[in-house]
Amino acid sequence: MDPDEGFQLVEETPLAKGFKAYGGNWQMENGVLSVGPDAGAKLVLEEPVFARGEVDVEMLLSDGRGGNAGLIVKVTEPGVGADSFNGYEISLDAQRQTLRLGRHRQNFELIKDVPCAVPVGQWFPLAVRMTETSLEVSVNGRLVIAREDTVHRLASGAVGFRPWQREAKFRNFRIKTGSQALNIPFEKQIVRRPCPSTLFLKGLPPVAFITRHPLSAPPAVGQDIWAAQPRAPGCSIRIFDPTRPGQPAKTIFADPDGCIYDLNVSFDARTLFFSYRRKAEQHWHIWRIGVDGSGLKQLTDGPFYDISPCEMPGGDIVFVSTRRFGYTLCQPGPATNLHVLSPDGSHIRCVSMNTLSDFSPQMLPDGRVLFTRWEYVDRDLTFRQSLWTQYPDGTVYQLYFGNTIRDVGTFWQARPLPGRNDKVVATFAPHHGFPHGAIGLIERTFGPEAPKGRGFVYITKEFPVIGDKRHEWSYRDPFPLSEQTFLCSYGGGASRYRIFLLDAADNKRLLYEDPVMGCYFPIPLRPTPVTVTIPPRTQAQADDSTGVVLLADVYRGLEPAIQRGRVKYLRVMEQVRKTEDLRSRAFDQSPVMSYGTYYAKRCWGTVPVEEDGSAHFRVPALREIYFQALDAEGRELQRMTSAAQLMPGEQLGCIGCHEARLSSSPANMKPPMAANHPPRELVKPAWGNDGIVDFPTIVQPVLDKYCVRCHSGGDPAGGCDLSGDKTRYFNMAYDNLLGRSQSYRQHNMETGEMLPEEAAKGKPLVHFYWLLRTPTAINQPLWTGCFASRLTEIIDSDHCGQKLPLEGRQRIYLWMDANVPYYGTYANSRPQSPGKRDLWTDVETGRLSAWFAESFSGVYNRRCASCHDKYDKTIDWTGRFAWINLTHPRLSPALTAHLSKAAGGRGITKSQHGQTPPLFTSTADPDYQTMLQAIETGRKLMLATPEADMPSFKTARKEP
């Protein structure tokens, strides 16, 4: 019987007719509307639109967690985004036991928070009565608020639902307008229609897939390699024939106690490769098995996570592994890199320098390896999981697509359409949480950063924008059968992943499901052409640790912002691989490294640029390096914000600096002058230190020699203390230069331009990027570092009656242009504390020490907090951590600022918040003595367990 004859698509949509979702994961089942935690998603019933009437619904908040949820009324102009609508918000907070009435006009305006008994764990009614100018809200049958809004009234609109950072459920939804009463059912829509030919089963090959229970959500996509755990044991590899829908699948491998992570197939479709772990094993390992169930063989072992095997021409297998060492930066867990092994599992070698995560490698027809890489150089750490390519030996590393796209957090599981190098299908996933989302197409013809609608399109319209929103039951595992049809796994409608046939018009047909376990990684068992074989491009010797770069013209991509002749040097920088795992954070880092970069930075040296803009030089191989264009004095003009990768012995040619990635050299371009001489060796920094750029070693000696005679002590010049005295995480000079100067400036995350309100503050003393809030956009010349900082103007002038020598200025330039690193090592002395370096905490517990939490804070909260607010955060951009001087407690600004001048203090009496700060008239004041003795105790504890920037640090080590 023809399985396509008379077949109709039966489609269930999660929402009833008339509703439109603006973000969020909304589900309707058995008369109940459910929504998961979300930052202001909206579900709007588009009709009726009214000004006067009643809205009633029953609501369930399962627990007393924070966040709120409820109704929105008089809704107009809704869009995706927390405050993207006009209307009134009526939301309930179970933790705070309040009802919030707010007004939205494409913003949020609080009208009033009202105490309210909010039931938890039971259904209760929420009712709103409206006129053109008034609102009355009742909860559980009791009137909570009645409000007239005549000044900014919102006359009429639709009704909807909105959560804020918590889940909620609703039922028995009723609307009354005039004499019309409507009961609005929460039921899925079921639509039947003829099956398009793109979803016919005739001619489909057998399909292999795996079954397992769902994996838990990892901190970020790609980190499921170590963090995701199956919710129950059991797995299998099965094969089914989609042309015989009634025939059961054949199981070729099963383990009731183990788990399979992923699956792939050989070119000849005779062998399946999979990553798997047995009962009681922690790590995934690579295995192979014939499609007939024979030849089961384990290929990798050891205390490493090995996943995502992909056969290359000649039989070698590229895969993802944690074997290289190191940890990811802003999330816990090991870093992952591309590795290659021989068909028998031998000769494993690393072909990646990445310090974060590589994942989901596949082969392009032209022989390149296509994969996803999470990487950033002083750039946004969230929207940087893009597609890259390299040759099988790790050479010719290039961006494929999506390094500045914010619509999708992660492009991954990319596979080329048959015969295409320029078009792939991929999973569009968030950065955080479940690695699921939408299925889409990426076409590189329009460039590697082409916008939505050109460079990439969503096939599945159920999730029109992914961004960084997690969706547990969505789409994943696409495999192209043609340019129009794809296999995939889909979790919607069943809270269980099933195998579907999907077409480019977003039609889908169920092919296979298991009643208990999820079905993942559908793979057609049909031979595919072996990709082009690319021979190795290096002739590296066993001891070769360098590659060679030939830059044709640095000004290509820099002009007109940087005039020809201005660039005199290139500097090679490295982001040093992290050697400490993440625990508790400070400044969002663990261990905390600085106000800006989360990395330790190393300067490998500089090389001169020829008159024509060319340069020819050696660089370290298999290091995460990037380049900076410098002027004659060593000040950065432009910074590369993605890393370069060179394998040992590799020779890399660059056309320019930030030039269009698809551009090529002009036909009439003369040979670069630099090509006339052998590659130059980098001129290493004169100050040594293994090239590590850290503030105490590189910058502080300059400040000590030229600055601290004025800028230190109890009343430093300009209130700016540039001494090396220790503060909570850093030292006085660092906290004053960056924090007390209030140098932090926020930029537009999409365009990279400084926000107008930030620019209005003026040029910062030291410009830096805090990675958590750094733009995704390409960095532009002179936007950061020396030329964006007032400190450059100060040290280049006769600020102190003399100009700093060039060598001293260059140390400070380098530090600013490295994105202000403080520490040059990940080693630390307080691993339990926020940021692993918090000197205000107890060494053993990581909690605030009694000297600070009780003695110091007891006085502070009583005499200081009314003006200076609380003093208990682990991030501060205003220099407050420098109020306590742990090296010289008597010089702590917390003591000297409001100590009378007669007693040796600064005598500050400036009023804040309408109050006059309390003055210590003398050092005999009991509260002064209590705070001083507390800080003295903190000093003793610091000296007993010194931090990495102190000479007596006990666990010092050299970073790799």
Short mmCIF file of N, CA and C in Angstrom, two decimals, residues 15 30 105 180 185 263 271 343 431 478 502 587 633 793 841:
data_model
loop_
_atom_site.label_atom_id
_atom_site.label_comp_id
_atom_site.label_asym_id
_atom_site.label_seq_id
_atom_site.Cartn_x
_atom_site.Cartn_y
_atom_site.Cartn_z
N LEU A 15 -1.56 26.86 20.37
CA LEU A 15 -2.43 27.95 20.79
C LEU A 15 -3.76 27.90 20.05
N ASN A 30 -5.82 20.59 27.66
CA ASN A 30 -6.94 20.25 28.54
C ASN A 30 -7.52 21.48 29.25
N ARG A 105 3.84 52.01 27.87
CA ARG A 105 3.73 52.76 26.62
C ARG A 105 5.05 52.57 25.86
N GLN A 180 -22.35 41.19 25.66
CA GLN A 180 -21.68 39.99 25.10
C GLN A 180 -20.76 39.37 26.13
N PRO A 185 -11.84 29.32 25.17
CA PRO A 185 -11.23 28.02 25.51
C PRO A 185 -9.72 28.03 25.28
N LEU A 263 25.20 10.84 17.26
CA LEU A 263 25.33 9.79 16.25
C LEU A 263 25.73 10.43 14.93
N THR A 271 28.69 2.35 8.29
CA THR A 271 29.19 2.43 9.67
C THR A 271 28.56 3.63 10.37
N PRO A 343 41.42 5.77 12.02
CA PRO A 343 40.24 4.89 12.03
C PRO A 343 40.24 3.86 13.15
N HIS A 431 22.13 30.77 23.63
CA HIS A 431 23.45 30.53 24.22
C HIS A 431 23.31 29.73 25.51
N PRO A 478 18.91 18.62 12.63
CA PRO A 478 18.50 18.60 11.21
C PRO A 478 19.48 17.82 10.34
N LEU A 502 10.60 17.24 7.53
CA LEU A 502 10.31 18.68 7.49
C LEU A 502 10.65 19.20 6.12
N PHE A 587 32.53 40.44 39.71
CA PHE A 587 32.57 41.07 38.39
C PHE A 587 32.23 40.04 37.29
N GLU A 633 54.21 55.29 18.74
CA GLU A 633 54.50 55.22 20.16
C GLU A 633 53.98 53.95 20.81
N GLU A 793 46.06 61.12 27.45
CA GLU A 793 46.35 62.55 27.35
C GLU A 793 47.14 63.03 28.56
N THR A 841 36.70 37.93 52.87
CA THR A 841 36.01 36.69 53.22
C THR A 841 36.90 35.76 54.04
#
